[in-house]
Short mmCIF file of C-alpha atoms in Angstrom, two decimals:
data_model
loop_
_atom_site.label_atom_id
_atom_site.label_comp_id
_atom_site.label_asym_id
_atom_site.label_seq_id
_atom_site.Cartn_x
_atom_site.Cartn_y
_atom_site.Cartn_z
CA MET D 1 0.00 0.00 0.00
CA LEU D 2 1.34 3.41 -0.92
CA LEU D 3 0.91 6.15 1.64
CA PRO D 4 1.68 9.85 1.33
CA PRO D 5 4.78 11.22 3.10
CA SER D 6 2.56 12.52 5.91
CA PHE D 7 -0.72 11.18 7.28
CA ALA D 8 -1.79 14.82 7.60
CA ASP D 9 -2.10 14.90 3.81
CA LEU D 10 -4.95 12.37 4.06
CA LEU D 11 -6.98 14.47 6.49
CA PRO D 12 -9.13 17.54 5.88
CA LYS D 13 -7.58 20.73 7.24
CA GLU D 14 -10.44 21.24 9.72
CA HIS D 15 -10.14 17.75 11.27
CA GLU D 16 -10.20 17.79 15.10
CA VAL D 17 -6.94 15.84 15.25
CA PHE D 18 -5.11 19.08 14.43
CA PHE D 19 -6.79 20.79 17.40
CA VAL D 20 -5.67 17.89 19.59
CA ARG D 21 -2.08 18.13 18.39
CA GLU D 22 -1.99 21.92 18.78
CA THR D 23 -3.50 21.72 22.27
CA VAL D 24 -1.00 19.13 23.45
CA LEU D 25 1.95 21.03 21.99
CA LYS D 26 0.89 24.19 23.87
CA ALA D 27 0.14 22.38 27.13
CA ASP D 28 2.37 22.39 30.18
CA LEU D 29 3.20 18.72 30.60
CA SER D 30 6.15 19.32 32.92
CA GLN D 31 4.54 17.23 35.67
CA ILE D 32 4.49 14.23 33.34
CA TYR D 33 7.93 14.85 31.84
CA GLY D 34 9.38 15.38 35.32
CA SER D 35 8.42 11.87 36.38
CA TYR D 36 10.86 10.33 33.88
CA THR D 37 14.36 10.26 35.31
CA ALA D 38 15.56 6.72 34.62
CA THR D 39 18.69 6.36 32.53
CA LYS D 40 18.46 2.58 32.22
CA GLY D 41 16.28 0.57 29.88
CA GLN D 42 14.41 1.64 26.81
CA PRO D 43 13.41 5.29 26.56
CA PRO D 44 9.68 5.86 27.06
CA TYR D 45 7.31 6.84 24.31
CA GLN D 46 7.12 10.60 23.98
CA PRO D 47 4.71 11.71 26.77
CA SER D 48 3.16 14.41 24.60
CA MET D 49 2.34 11.77 21.98
CA MET D 50 0.76 9.52 24.61
CA VAL D 51 -1.35 12.41 25.95
CA ALA D 52 -2.47 13.29 22.42
CA LEU D 53 -3.49 9.67 21.77
CA LEU D 54 -5.57 9.55 24.93
CA LEU D 55 -7.21 12.90 24.24
CA TYR D 56 -8.15 11.98 20.68
CA ALA D 57 -9.44 8.56 21.75
CA TYR D 58 -11.56 10.16 24.48
CA ILE D 59 -12.97 12.66 21.97
CA ARG D 60 -13.96 9.66 19.84
CA GLY D 61 -15.59 7.98 22.84
CA VAL D 62 -12.95 5.27 23.20
CA ARG D 63 -11.71 4.58 26.74
CA SER D 64 -10.39 1.02 26.51
CA ALA D 65 -6.61 0.71 26.17
CA ARG D 66 -7.08 -2.31 23.89
CA LYS D 67 -9.40 -0.34 21.60
CA ILE D 68 -6.97 2.58 21.59
CA GLU D 69 -4.22 0.16 20.54
CA ARG D 70 -6.45 -1.10 17.72
CA MET D 71 -7.10 2.49 16.61
CA LEU D 72 -3.33 2.98 16.32
CA TRP D 73 -3.29 0.33 13.59
CA GLU D 74 -6.54 1.24 11.82
CA ASP D 75 -7.19 4.96 12.26
CA ILE D 76 -5.34 7.54 10.11
CA PRO D 77 -5.67 10.40 12.66
CA MET D 78 -4.23 8.16 15.39
CA ARG D 79 -1.35 7.17 13.15
CA TYR D 80 -0.77 10.86 12.46
CA LEU D 81 -0.65 11.66 16.20
CA SER D 82 1.61 8.72 17.01
CA GLY D 83 4.03 9.28 14.16
CA ASN D 84 3.11 5.75 13.07
CA GLN D 85 4.29 4.28 16.37
CA GLN D 86 2.09 1.64 17.99
CA PRO D 87 2.40 1.44 21.78
CA ASP D 88 0.63 -1.66 23.07
CA PHE D 89 -2.44 -1.61 25.31
CA TRP D 90 -0.38 -2.32 28.43
CA THR D 91 1.81 0.74 27.80
CA ILE D 92 -1.26 2.91 27.21
CA ALA D 93 -3.01 1.66 30.36
CA TYR D 94 0.12 2.05 32.50
CA PHE D 95 0.75 5.58 31.21
CA ARG D 96 -2.83 6.56 32.02
CA LYS D 97 -2.65 5.03 35.51
CA ARG D 98 0.76 6.54 36.27
CA HIS D 99 -0.27 10.07 35.26
CA LEU D 100 -3.94 10.04 36.25
CA ASP D 101 -3.86 13.30 38.26
CA ALA D 102 -1.89 15.25 35.65
CA LEU D 103 -4.14 13.94 32.88
CA ALA D 104 -7.31 14.93 34.76
CA GLU D 105 -6.02 18.48 35.11
CA PHE D 106 -4.95 18.58 31.46
CA PHE D 107 -8.31 17.29 30.20
CA ALA D 108 -10.17 19.91 32.24
CA GLN D 109 -8.03 22.62 30.61
CA THR D 110 -8.70 21.06 27.22
CA VAL D 111 -12.47 21.42 27.65
CA VAL D 112 -11.99 25.13 28.37
CA ALA D 113 -9.73 25.50 25.31
CA ALA D 114 -12.26 23.68 23.11
CA GLN D 115 -15.02 25.96 24.36
CA ARG D 116 -12.92 29.06 23.60
CA ALA D 117 -12.24 27.71 20.10
CA GLN D 118 -16.01 27.21 19.75
CA LEU D 119 -15.58 23.48 19.17
CA VAL D 120 -17.93 22.56 22.01
CA LYS D 121 -20.83 24.21 23.79
CA LEU D 122 -21.30 23.78 27.50
CA ASP D 123 -24.84 25.14 27.51
CA ASP D 124 -26.53 21.87 28.41
CA LEU D 125 -25.65 19.48 31.16
CA ALA D 126 -27.28 16.08 31.46
CA VAL D 127 -27.27 13.87 34.52
CA ASP D 128 -28.16 10.21 34.34
CA GLY D 129 -30.63 9.32 37.08
CA THR D 130 -30.54 5.59 36.50
CA LYS D 131 -31.24 3.57 39.62
CA LEU D 132 -29.19 0.43 40.02
CA ARG D 133 -29.59 -2.51 42.33
CA ALA D 134 -26.78 -2.26 44.87
CA ASN D 135 -25.54 -3.86 48.02
CA ALA D 136 -26.01 -0.77 50.20
CA SER D 137 -27.31 -0.53 53.73
CA LYS D 138 -30.79 0.97 54.00
CA HIS D 139 -29.80 2.39 57.37
CA ARG D 140 -26.76 4.26 56.03
CA ALA D 141 -28.43 5.65 52.93
CA MET D 142 -29.41 9.31 53.27
CA SER D 143 -32.40 11.22 52.06
CA TYR D 144 -31.93 14.64 50.52
CA GLY D 145 -33.06 16.34 53.76
CA ARG D 146 -30.71 14.28 55.92
CA LEU D 147 -27.86 14.95 53.50
CA GLU D 148 -28.44 18.70 53.87
CA GLN D 149 -28.36 18.33 57.67
CA GLU D 150 -25.08 16.43 57.49
CA GLU D 151 -23.65 19.03 55.16
CA LYS D 152 -24.46 21.83 57.62
CA ARG D 153 -22.60 20.04 60.45
#
């Protein structure tokens, strides 16, 4: 199969993958980079690339590390972000677990940036009120009124 010199050539100029790349390049990822000090073993995948992969996968509604790995083989935008590298699912899952706090902060900033760029609207907020069968004590469960009383204490 013949591919162009850059995967970017296969994508429309307004594709959201370019927003993802730009956002990650501008982000302060020093907390993540600072955690890598080892001089032995193989060098890690570029942290900015790993963050970009997670962000793009989340935008696409993909959370599973195995599905993200599959996207790295099948999805042109993911191949563009990864520079045609394919970290395995274990590496993706470990990176996410290791940097969970830094990623949560970064993703919150990304939502604000996307809103400023008018890519998303935060006008509506939906809450799922699904009731699930659970193994919870009826005596420890709180009503709304009791919860307010506890909150005031």
